mmCIF file of C-alpha atoms (C1' of nucleotides) in Angstrom:
data_model
loop_
_atom_site.group_PDB
_atom_site.id
_atom_site.type_symbol
_atom_site.label_atom_id
_atom_site.label_comp_id
_atom_site.label_asym_id
_atom_site.label_seq_id
_atom_site.Cartn_x
_atom_site.Cartn_y
_atom_site.Cartn_z
ATOM 1 C CA MET Z 1 -2.342 18.768 -1.344
ATOM 2 C CA PRO Z 2 -3.880 22.100 -1.074
ATOM 3 C CA GLU Z 3 -6.106 23.328 -3.822
ATOM 4 C CA LEU Z 4 -8.283 26.412 -3.699
ATOM 5 C CA PRO Z 5 -10.693 25.227 -0.973
ATOM 6 C CA GLU Z 6 -7.858 24.097 1.287
ATOM 7 C CA VAL Z 7 -5.931 27.331 0.773
ATOM 8 C CA GLU Z 8 -9.080 29.318 1.490
ATOM 9 C CA THR Z 9 -9.678 27.310 4.653
ATOM 10 C CA VAL Z 10 -6.101 27.692 5.843
ATOM 11 C CA MET Z 11 -6.195 31.400 5.130
ATOM 12 C CA ARG Z 12 -9.366 31.875 7.148
ATOM 13 C CA GLY Z 13 -7.768 29.983 10.001
ATOM 14 C CA LEU Z 14 -4.682 32.137 9.868
ATOM 15 C CA ALA Z 15 -6.771 35.283 9.847
ATOM 16 C CA THR Z 16 -8.449 34.331 13.105
ATOM 17 C CA VAL Z 17 -5.144 33.950 14.944
ATOM 18 C CA LEU Z 18 -3.020 36.560 13.173
ATOM 19 C CA GLU Z 19 -5.132 39.438 11.907
ATOM 20 C CA GLY Z 20 -4.411 42.629 13.792
ATOM 21 C CA ARG Z 21 -1.535 41.025 15.710
ATOM 22 C CA ARG Z 22 2.048 42.153 15.737
ATOM 23 C CA ILE Z 23 4.897 39.786 14.870
ATOM 24 C CA ALA Z 24 7.125 39.516 17.919
ATOM 25 C CA HIS Z 25 9.480 37.016 16.322
ATOM 26 C CA ALA Z 26 9.913 35.620 12.832
ATOM 27 C CA ILE Z 27 12.022 32.504 12.419
ATOM 28 C CA THR Z 28 13.521 30.730 9.443
ATOM 29 C CA THR Z 29 15.217 27.372 9.963
ATOM 30 C CA ARG Z 30 16.660 27.032 6.463
ATOM 31 C CA PRO Z 31 17.475 29.472 3.647
ATOM 32 C CA ASP Z 32 14.876 28.325 1.159
ATOM 33 C CA LEU Z 33 11.894 26.237 0.227
ATOM 34 C CA ARG Z 34 11.263 25.881 -3.474
ATOM 35 C CA TRP Z 35 13.145 29.137 -3.937
ATOM 36 C CA PRO Z 36 15.451 31.094 -1.634
ATOM 37 C CA PHE Z 37 13.633 33.154 0.954
ATOM 38 C CA PRO Z 38 13.925 36.887 0.302
ATOM 39 C CA PRO Z 39 17.045 38.313 1.955
ATOM 40 C CA GLY Z 40 16.521 39.186 5.575
ATOM 41 C CA LEU Z 41 13.007 37.734 5.635
ATOM 42 C CA ALA Z 42 12.852 37.109 9.375
ATOM 43 C CA ALA Z 43 14.303 40.486 10.266
ATOM 44 C CA ARG Z 44 11.969 42.287 7.896
ATOM 45 C CA LEU Z 45 8.898 40.651 9.405
ATOM 46 C CA THR Z 46 9.804 41.111 13.033
ATOM 47 C CA GLY Z 47 7.837 43.968 14.522
ATOM 48 C CA ALA Z 48 5.370 44.233 11.651
ATOM 49 C CA GLN Z 49 1.633 44.257 12.218
ATOM 50 C CA ILE Z 50 -0.542 41.876 10.213
ATOM 51 C CA LEU Z 51 -3.363 43.828 8.631
ATOM 52 C CA GLY Z 52 -5.230 41.157 6.685
ATOM 53 C CA PHE Z 53 -5.288 38.253 4.271
ATOM 54 C CA ARG Z 54 -6.468 37.504 0.796
ATOM 55 C CA ARG Z 55 -6.193 34.583 -1.599
ATOM 56 C CA ARG Z 56 -5.336 34.459 -5.282
ATOM 57 C CA GLY Z 57 -5.621 31.002 -6.830
ATOM 58 C CA LYS Z 58 -3.636 28.728 -4.537
ATOM 59 C CA TYR Z 59 -1.599 31.627 -3.146
ATOM 60 C CA MET Z 60 -2.173 33.408 0.156
ATOM 61 C CA LEU Z 61 -1.206 37.029 0.698
ATOM 62 C CA MET Z 62 -0.651 38.319 4.221
ATOM 63 C CA ARG Z 63 -0.713 42.110 4.224
ATOM 64 C CA LEU Z 64 1.609 43.897 6.646
ATOM 65 C CA ASP Z 65 1.915 47.489 7.740
ATOM 66 C CA GLY Z 66 4.949 49.031 6.135
ATOM 67 C CA GLY Z 67 3.739 48.366 2.602
ATOM 68 C CA HIS Z 68 4.651 44.752 1.956
ATOM 69 C CA SER Z 69 2.728 41.490 1.770
ATOM 70 C CA VAL Z 70 3.981 37.976 2.416
ATOM 71 C CA LEU Z 71 3.167 35.698 -0.517
ATOM 72 C CA ILE Z 72 2.733 32.072 0.507
ATOM 73 C CA HIS Z 73 2.209 28.916 -1.541
ATOM 74 C CA LEU Z 74 1.718 25.606 0.267
ATOM 75 C CA GLY Z 75 3.010 23.428 -2.554
ATOM 76 C CA MET Z 76 2.047 19.776 -2.264
ATOM 77 C CA SER Z 77 2.638 19.069 1.386
ATOM 78 C CA GLY Z 78 2.558 22.478 3.057
ATOM 79 C CA ARG Z 79 0.616 23.041 6.278
ATOM 80 C CA MET Z 80 0.193 25.913 8.676
ATOM 81 C CA VAL Z 81 0.290 24.844 12.286
ATOM 82 C CA ALA Z 82 -0.859 27.270 14.981
ATOM 83 C CA ARG Z 83 -0.282 26.568 18.662
ATOM 84 C CA PRO Z 84 0.876 28.269 21.832
ATOM 85 C CA VAL Z 85 4.497 29.381 21.727
ATOM 86 C CA THR Z 86 5.115 27.419 24.910
ATOM 87 C CA ASP Z 87 4.179 24.104 23.273
ATOM 88 C CA ARG Z 88 6.876 24.433 20.706
ATOM 89 C CA ALA Z 89 9.709 24.139 23.210
ATOM 90 C CA ASN Z 90 8.316 20.834 24.395
ATOM 91 C CA ALA Z 91 7.531 19.335 21.021
ATOM 92 C CA PRO Z 92 9.205 20.757 17.936
ATOM 93 C CA ILE Z 93 7.488 19.781 14.698
ATOM 94 C CA ALA Z 94 9.567 18.187 11.966
ATOM 95 C CA HIS Z 95 9.891 20.178 8.742
ATOM 96 C CA GLU Z 96 8.846 23.483 10.255
ATOM 97 C CA HIS Z 97 10.877 25.763 8.026
ATOM 98 C CA PHE Z 98 9.403 29.141 8.887
ATOM 99 C CA ALA Z 99 7.402 30.485 11.807
ATOM 100 C CA LEU Z 100 5.824 33.621 13.202
ATOM 101 C CA GLU Z 101 5.251 34.287 16.877
ATOM 102 C CA THR Z 102 2.801 36.923 17.963
ATOM 103 C CA ALA Z 103 3.045 39.119 21.006
ATOM 104 C CA ASP Z 104 0.044 37.331 22.486
ATOM 105 C CA GLY Z 105 1.808 33.975 22.484
ATOM 106 C CA THR Z 106 0.767 32.136 19.325
ATOM 107 C CA ARG Z 107 3.250 30.461 17.043
ATOM 108 C CA VAL Z 108 2.275 29.766 13.446
ATOM 109 C CA GLY Z 109 4.647 27.408 11.663
ATOM 110 C CA PHE Z 110 4.950 26.634 7.970
ATOM 111 C CA VAL Z 111 5.465 22.867 7.864
ATOM 112 C CA ASP Z 112 6.320 21.378 4.485
ATOM 113 C CA PRO Z 113 8.100 18.014 4.220
ATOM 114 C CA ARG Z 114 8.447 18.041 0.443
ATOM 115 C CA ARG Z 115 9.478 21.695 0.333
ATOM 116 C CA PHE Z 116 7.556 22.497 -2.822
ATOM 117 C CA GLY Z 117 6.050 25.490 -1.054
ATOM 118 C CA SER Z 118 7.305 29.035 -1.360
ATOM 119 C CA ILE Z 119 7.424 32.298 0.546
ATOM 120 C CA ASP Z 120 8.179 35.725 -0.883
ATOM 121 C CA LEU Z 121 7.712 39.389 -0.079
ATOM 122 C CA VAL Z 122 5.920 41.686 -2.498
ATOM 123 C CA PRO Z 123 4.962 45.368 -2.334
ATOM 124 C CA THR Z 124 1.275 45.410 -1.406
ATOM 125 C CA ALA Z 125 0.489 48.004 -4.042
ATOM 126 C CA ALA Z 126 1.901 45.752 -6.759
ATOM 127 C CA GLU Z 127 0.838 42.290 -5.598
ATOM 128 C CA GLU Z 128 -0.713 41.336 -8.909
ATOM 129 C CA ALA Z 129 2.500 42.170 -10.743
ATOM 130 C CA HIS Z 130 4.448 39.509 -8.856
ATOM 131 C CA ARG Z 131 5.827 36.948 -11.292
ATOM 132 C CA LEU Z 132 3.891 34.132 -9.628
ATOM 133 C CA LEU Z 133 0.554 35.973 -9.794
ATOM 134 C CA ALA Z 134 0.823 37.953 -12.999
ATOM 135 C CA GLY Z 135 -0.163 35.133 -15.345
ATOM 136 C CA LEU Z 136 -2.965 33.596 -13.306
ATOM 137 C CA GLY Z 137 -6.367 33.129 -14.888
ATOM 138 C CA PRO Z 138 -9.669 34.272 -13.377
ATOM 139 C CA GLU Z 139 -10.820 33.381 -9.877
ATOM 140 C CA PRO Z 140 -13.387 30.599 -10.369
ATOM 141 C CA LEU Z 141 -15.679 31.809 -7.593
ATOM 142 C CA GLU Z 142 -15.925 35.360 -8.851
ATOM 143 C CA ALA Z 143 -18.660 36.608 -11.145
ATOM 144 C CA ALA Z 144 -16.190 37.334 -13.921
ATOM 145 C CA PHE Z 145 -15.656 33.599 -14.400
ATOM 146 C CA THR Z 146 -18.369 32.823 -16.924
ATOM 147 C CA ALA Z 147 -18.932 30.158 -19.557
ATOM 148 C CA ALA Z 148 -18.010 32.701 -22.212
ATOM 149 C CA VAL Z 149 -14.739 33.527 -20.475
ATOM 150 C CA LEU Z 150 -13.859 29.867 -20.003
ATOM 151 C CA SER Z 151 -14.657 28.785 -23.539
ATOM 152 C CA ALA Z 152 -12.657 31.722 -24.895
ATOM 153 C CA ALA Z 153 -9.665 30.590 -22.844
ATOM 154 C CA LEU Z 154 -10.068 27.025 -24.097
ATOM 155 C CA ALA Z 155 -10.504 27.963 -27.741
ATOM 156 C CA GLY Z 156 -7.828 26.448 -29.922
ATOM 157 C CA ARG Z 157 -6.420 24.328 -27.123
ATOM 158 C CA ARG Z 158 -5.570 20.908 -28.478
ATOM 159 C CA THR Z 159 -4.991 19.340 -25.093
ATOM 160 C CA PRO Z 160 -7.354 17.283 -22.933
ATOM 161 C CA ILE Z 161 -9.734 19.381 -20.825
ATOM 162 C CA LYS Z 162 -8.210 17.733 -17.739
ATOM 163 C CA ALA Z 163 -4.804 19.223 -18.490
ATOM 164 C CA ALA Z 164 -6.267 22.573 -19.500
ATOM 165 C CA LEU Z 165 -8.117 22.983 -16.207
ATOM 166 C CA LEU Z 166 -4.928 22.228 -14.287
ATOM 167 C CA ASP Z 167 -3.298 25.112 -16.139
ATOM 168 C CA GLN Z 168 -3.483 28.031 -13.709
ATOM 169 C CA LYS Z 169 -3.511 30.484 -16.611
ATOM 170 C CA ILE Z 170 -6.910 29.163 -17.727
ATOM 171 C CA VAL Z 171 -8.487 29.333 -14.283
ATOM 172 C CA ALA Z 172 -6.712 29.832 -10.965
ATOM 173 C CA GLY Z 173 -6.936 27.426 -8.065
ATOM 174 C CA LEU Z 174 -8.042 24.081 -9.442
ATOM 175 C CA GLY Z 175 -5.854 21.042 -8.784
ATOM 176 C CA ASN Z 176 -5.974 17.362 -9.502
ATOM 177 C CA ILE Z 177 -8.833 16.512 -7.164
ATOM 178 C CA TYR Z 178 -11.296 19.263 -8.002
ATOM 179 C CA VAL Z 179 -10.724 19.000 -11.739
ATOM 180 C CA SER Z 180 -11.787 15.356 -11.621
ATOM 181 C CA GLU Z 181 -14.754 16.190 -9.426
ATOM 182 C CA ALA Z 182 -15.912 19.146 -11.531
ATOM 183 C CA LEU Z 183 -15.666 17.213 -14.809
ATOM 184 C CA PHE Z 184 -17.725 14.410 -13.316
ATOM 185 C CA ARG Z 185 -20.415 16.811 -12.183
ATOM 186 C CA ALA Z 186 -20.470 18.436 -15.602
ATOM 187 C CA GLY Z 187 -20.603 15.093 -17.432
ATOM 188 C CA ILE Z 188 -17.487 15.898 -19.429
ATOM 189 C CA SER Z 189 -14.771 13.335 -20.129
ATOM 190 C CA PRO Z 190 -11.301 14.322 -18.924
ATOM 191 C CA LYS Z 191 -10.051 13.153 -22.317
ATOM 192 C CA ARG Z 192 -12.225 15.549 -24.290
ATOM 193 C CA LEU Z 193 -10.297 18.073 -26.341
ATOM 194 C CA ALA Z 194 -10.305 21.378 -24.468
ATOM 195 C CA ALA Z 195 -11.308 23.368 -27.535
ATOM 196 C CA THR Z 196 -14.562 21.413 -27.763
ATOM 197 C CA VAL Z 197 -15.672 22.521 -24.307
ATOM 198 C CA ALA Z 198 -17.831 25.437 -25.354
ATOM 199 C CA GLY Z 199 -21.513 26.240 -25.551
ATOM 200 C CA ALA Z 200 -23.655 23.950 -23.435
ATOM 201 C CA ARG Z 201 -20.659 22.051 -22.089
ATOM 202 C CA ALA Z 202 -18.942 25.203 -20.868
ATOM 203 C CA ALA Z 203 -22.269 26.323 -19.448
ATOM 204 C CA ARG Z 204 -22.390 23.133 -17.365
ATOM 205 C CA LEU Z 205 -18.731 23.172 -16.419
ATOM 206 C CA VAL Z 206 -18.569 26.628 -14.869
ATOM 207 C CA PRO Z 207 -21.309 26.033 -12.288
ATOM 208 C CA ALA Z 208 -19.927 22.536 -11.652
ATOM 209 C CA ILE Z 209 -16.535 24.027 -10.786
ATOM 210 C CA GLN Z 210 -18.116 26.694 -8.628
ATOM 211 C CA ALA Z 211 -20.352 24.243 -6.790
ATOM 212 C CA VAL Z 212 -17.651 21.732 -5.947
ATOM 213 C CA LEU Z 213 -15.313 24.464 -4.705
ATOM 214 C CA ALA Z 214 -17.995 26.190 -2.670
ATOM 215 C CA GLU Z 215 -19.187 22.942 -1.111
ATOM 216 C CA SER Z 216 -15.659 21.995 -0.176
ATOM 217 C CA ILE Z 217 -14.967 25.362 1.431
ATOM 218 C CA ALA Z 218 -18.185 25.002 3.390
ATOM 219 C CA ALA Z 219 -16.977 21.596 4.621
ATOM 220 C CA GLY Z 220 -13.620 23.010 5.703
ATOM 221 C CA GLY Z 221 -11.739 21.641 2.701
ATOM 222 C CA SER Z 222 -10.416 18.144 2.292
ATOM 223 C CA SER Z 223 -8.112 16.423 4.721
ATOM 224 C CA LEU Z 224 -5.885 13.872 3.069
ATOM 225 C CA ARG Z 225 -2.951 12.239 4.793
ATOM 226 C CA ASP Z 226 -1.730 14.599 7.496
ATOM 227 C CA TYR Z 227 -3.331 17.785 6.321
ATOM 228 C CA VAL Z 228 -5.090 19.827 8.973
ATOM 229 C CA GLN Z 229 -6.353 23.338 9.210
ATOM 230 C CA ALA Z 230 -4.440 26.016 11.041
ATOM 231 C CA ASP Z 231 -6.568 25.529 14.132
ATOM 232 C CA GLY Z 232 -5.881 21.795 14.170
ATOM 233 C CA GLY Z 233 -9.346 20.961 12.923
ATOM 234 C CA ILE Z 234 -9.843 18.836 9.856
ATOM 235 C CA GLY Z 235 -11.921 19.276 6.735
ATOM 236 C CA PHE Z 236 -14.406 16.675 5.652
ATOM 237 C CA PHE Z 237 -14.918 17.186 1.967
ATOM 238 C CA GLN Z 238 -12.839 14.112 1.072
ATOM 239 C CA ASP Z 239 -15.812 12.037 2.224
ATOM 240 C CA ARG Z 240 -17.819 13.596 -0.580
ATOM 241 C CA PHE Z 241 -15.510 12.919 -3.483
ATOM 242 C CA LYS Z 242 -17.578 11.354 -6.229
ATOM 243 C CA VAL Z 243 -14.720 10.014 -8.328
ATOM 244 C CA TYR Z 244 -11.325 11.043 -6.963
ATOM 245 C CA ASP Z 245 -9.358 8.012 -5.738
ATOM 246 C CA ARG Z 246 -12.426 5.795 -6.198
ATOM 247 C CA ALA Z 247 -11.329 3.615 -9.093
ATOM 248 C CA GLY Z 248 -13.481 0.506 -9.456
ATOM 249 C CA GLU Z 249 -16.346 1.799 -7.354
ATOM 250 C CA PRO Z 250 -19.726 2.445 -8.949
ATOM 251 C CA CYS Z 251 -20.461 6.103 -9.582
ATOM 252 C CA ASP Z 252 -23.560 7.838 -8.271
ATOM 253 C CA HIS Z 253 -25.362 7.652 -11.606
ATOM 254 C CA CYS Z 254 -24.647 4.119 -12.734
ATOM 255 C CA PRO Z 255 -26.173 0.850 -11.605
ATOM 256 C CA GLY Z 256 -22.761 -0.801 -11.628
ATOM 257 C CA PRO Z 257 -21.830 -3.940 -13.549
ATOM 258 C CA PRO Z 258 -22.864 -5.056 -16.054
ATOM 259 C CA GLY Z 259 -24.173 -1.644 -17.092
ATOM 260 C CA CYS Z 260 -20.968 0.079 -16.093
ATOM 261 C CA ASP Z 261 -17.576 -1.062 -14.865
ATOM 262 C CA GLY Z 262 -17.425 1.781 -12.405
ATOM 263 C CA ILE Z 263 -15.033 4.645 -11.960
ATOM 264 C CA ARG Z 264 -11.839 4.420 -13.961
ATOM 265 C CA ARG Z 265 -8.386 5.752 -13.274
ATOM 266 C CA LEU Z 266 -6.252 6.946 -16.136
ATOM 267 C CA VAL Z 267 -3.012 8.895 -16.315
ATOM 268 C CA GLN Z 268 -2.921 12.177 -18.205
ATOM 269 C CA ALA Z 269 0.167 14.363 -18.336
ATOM 270 C CA GLY Z 270 1.627 12.164 -15.637
ATOM 271 C CA ARG Z 271 -1.234 12.649 -13.210
ATOM 272 C CA ALA Z 272 -4.119 10.430 -12.233
ATOM 273 C CA SER Z 273 -7.599 11.255 -13.520
ATOM 274 C CA PHE Z 274 -10.754 9.596 -12.259
ATOM 275 C CA HIS Z 275 -13.939 9.451 -14.269
ATOM 276 C CA CYS Z 276 -17.008 7.426 -15.188
ATOM 277 C CA PRO Z 277 -16.861 6.661 -18.931
ATOM 278 C CA ARG Z 278 -20.627 6.202 -19.139
ATOM 279 C CA VAL Z 279 -21.605 9.489 -17.513
ATOM 280 C CA GLN Z 280 -18.758 11.615 -18.854
ATOM 281 C CA ARG Z 281 -18.500 12.224 -22.587
ATOM 282 C "C1'" DA O 1 3.245 28.620 -29.613
ATOM 283 C "C1'" DG O 2 1.523 24.837 -27.460
ATOM 284 C "C1'" DA O 3 2.064 20.385 -25.494
ATOM 285 C "C1'" DA O 4 4.573 16.478 -23.116
ATOM 286 C "C1'" DG O 5 7.847 14.925 -19.899
ATOM 287 C "C1'" DG O 6 11.377 15.500 -16.320
ATOM 288 C "C1'" DC O 7 12.324 17.126 -12.086
ATOM 289 C "C1'" DC O 8 12.361 19.176 -7.361
ATOM 290 C "C1'" DC O 9 11.577 16.443 -2.278
ATOM 291 C "C1'" DT O 10 9.889 13.413 1.567
ATOM 292 C "C1'" DG O 11 6.667 10.053 3.331
ATOM 293 C "C1'" DC O 12 3.571 6.364 3.047
ATOM 294 C "C1'" DG O 13 1.276 2.204 1.389
ATOM 295 C "C1'" DT O 14 1.922 -2.060 -1.089
ATOM 296 C "C1'" DG O 15 3.942 -6.239 -2.369
ATOM 297 C "C1'" DC O 16 7.661 -9.377 -2.247
ATOM 298 C "C1'" DT J 1 10.528 -7.046 9.792
ATOM 299 C "C1'" DG J 2 12.857 -5.140 5.959
ATOM 300 C "C1'" DC J 3 13.289 -3.262 1.585
ATOM 301 C "C1'" DA J 4 12.304 -1.703 -3.096
ATOM 302 C "C1'" DC J 5 9.044 0.523 -5.667
ATOM 303 C "C1'" DG J 6 5.311 3.433 -6.998
ATOM 304 C "C1'" DC J 7 2.636 7.139 -5.981
ATOM 305 C "C1'" DA J 8 1.074 11.643 -3.805
ATOM 306 C "C1'" DG J 9 -2.848 17.481 -3.440
ATOM 307 C "C1'" DG J 10 2.052 21.592 -7.615
ATOM 308 C "C1'" DG J 11 4.376 23.981 -10.916
ATOM 309 C "C1'" DC J 12 8.671 25.348 -13.289
ATOM 310 C "C1'" DC J 13 11.826 24.268 -16.895
ATOM 311 C "C1'" DT J 14 13.449 21.935 -20.964
ATOM 312 C "C1'" DT J 15 12.572 19.627 -25.063
ATOM 313 C "C1'" DC J 16 10.045 18.558 -29.075
#
DNA sequence: AGAAGGCCCTGCGTGC
DNA sequence: TGCACGCAGGGCCTTC
């Protein structure tokens, strides 16, 4: 579910309810998600003050006093649900595996049916050295992510550009939806060999990635299935997908049949890609 | 070394 | 209405 814009949106929502607060209670309802929780997680969080948040790729980092940060990944189906502590007694939420309660009466639950998410603790001073963050590529919305940087990372890669952009070591934070959307905007076929995305193509792709991510963040991310923001609000960017999950529909640039058969779905590396064969080369 | 496929897990939509 | 099947936003691990 959550790609960079959704993680960014969730993180901003969490910041509004948690930043500066102290954790009165931390609760785990099982010993693990994708991996075991760090030993004594709940006890180590109880009493800590939450100083701030940042995002790295699809990971959120919640900085605590005491020198540690909580590293959170939402996986495929992870949500953060914030509500008054008192509501929880009346209506427990299924698949809430971890929760924080603040002294001022807010409960934030990590809800993740598929349990592909993860939670870990990392020393704040060494966040980037964590095994899950150490190999990540550049942040796509930062100035350091340039066409030159991207084409250098793609050089020699004999894999489709679709697969390369899903590789978090090339660029951090893109997922299946935004890769399809960015390639459409850049006019690049998902089947194109990654190594051939250089020069003018890379120069189109970088701003296309940045624009689609920025627009989605501005819209509050995408809400698919049951995904909602921490405050219960929903994002609206899914209404602006140009190709994702739109197989058979005409694309924005084509007149439709007979000039074009519309948006096509194909499977690459086991995952659906959506593209317009006429616009994307 | 780089690339492809399997796998972790639950829920939902589709078609019979 | 029930059930089997395929598919889903991610990413690690194994195999080739």
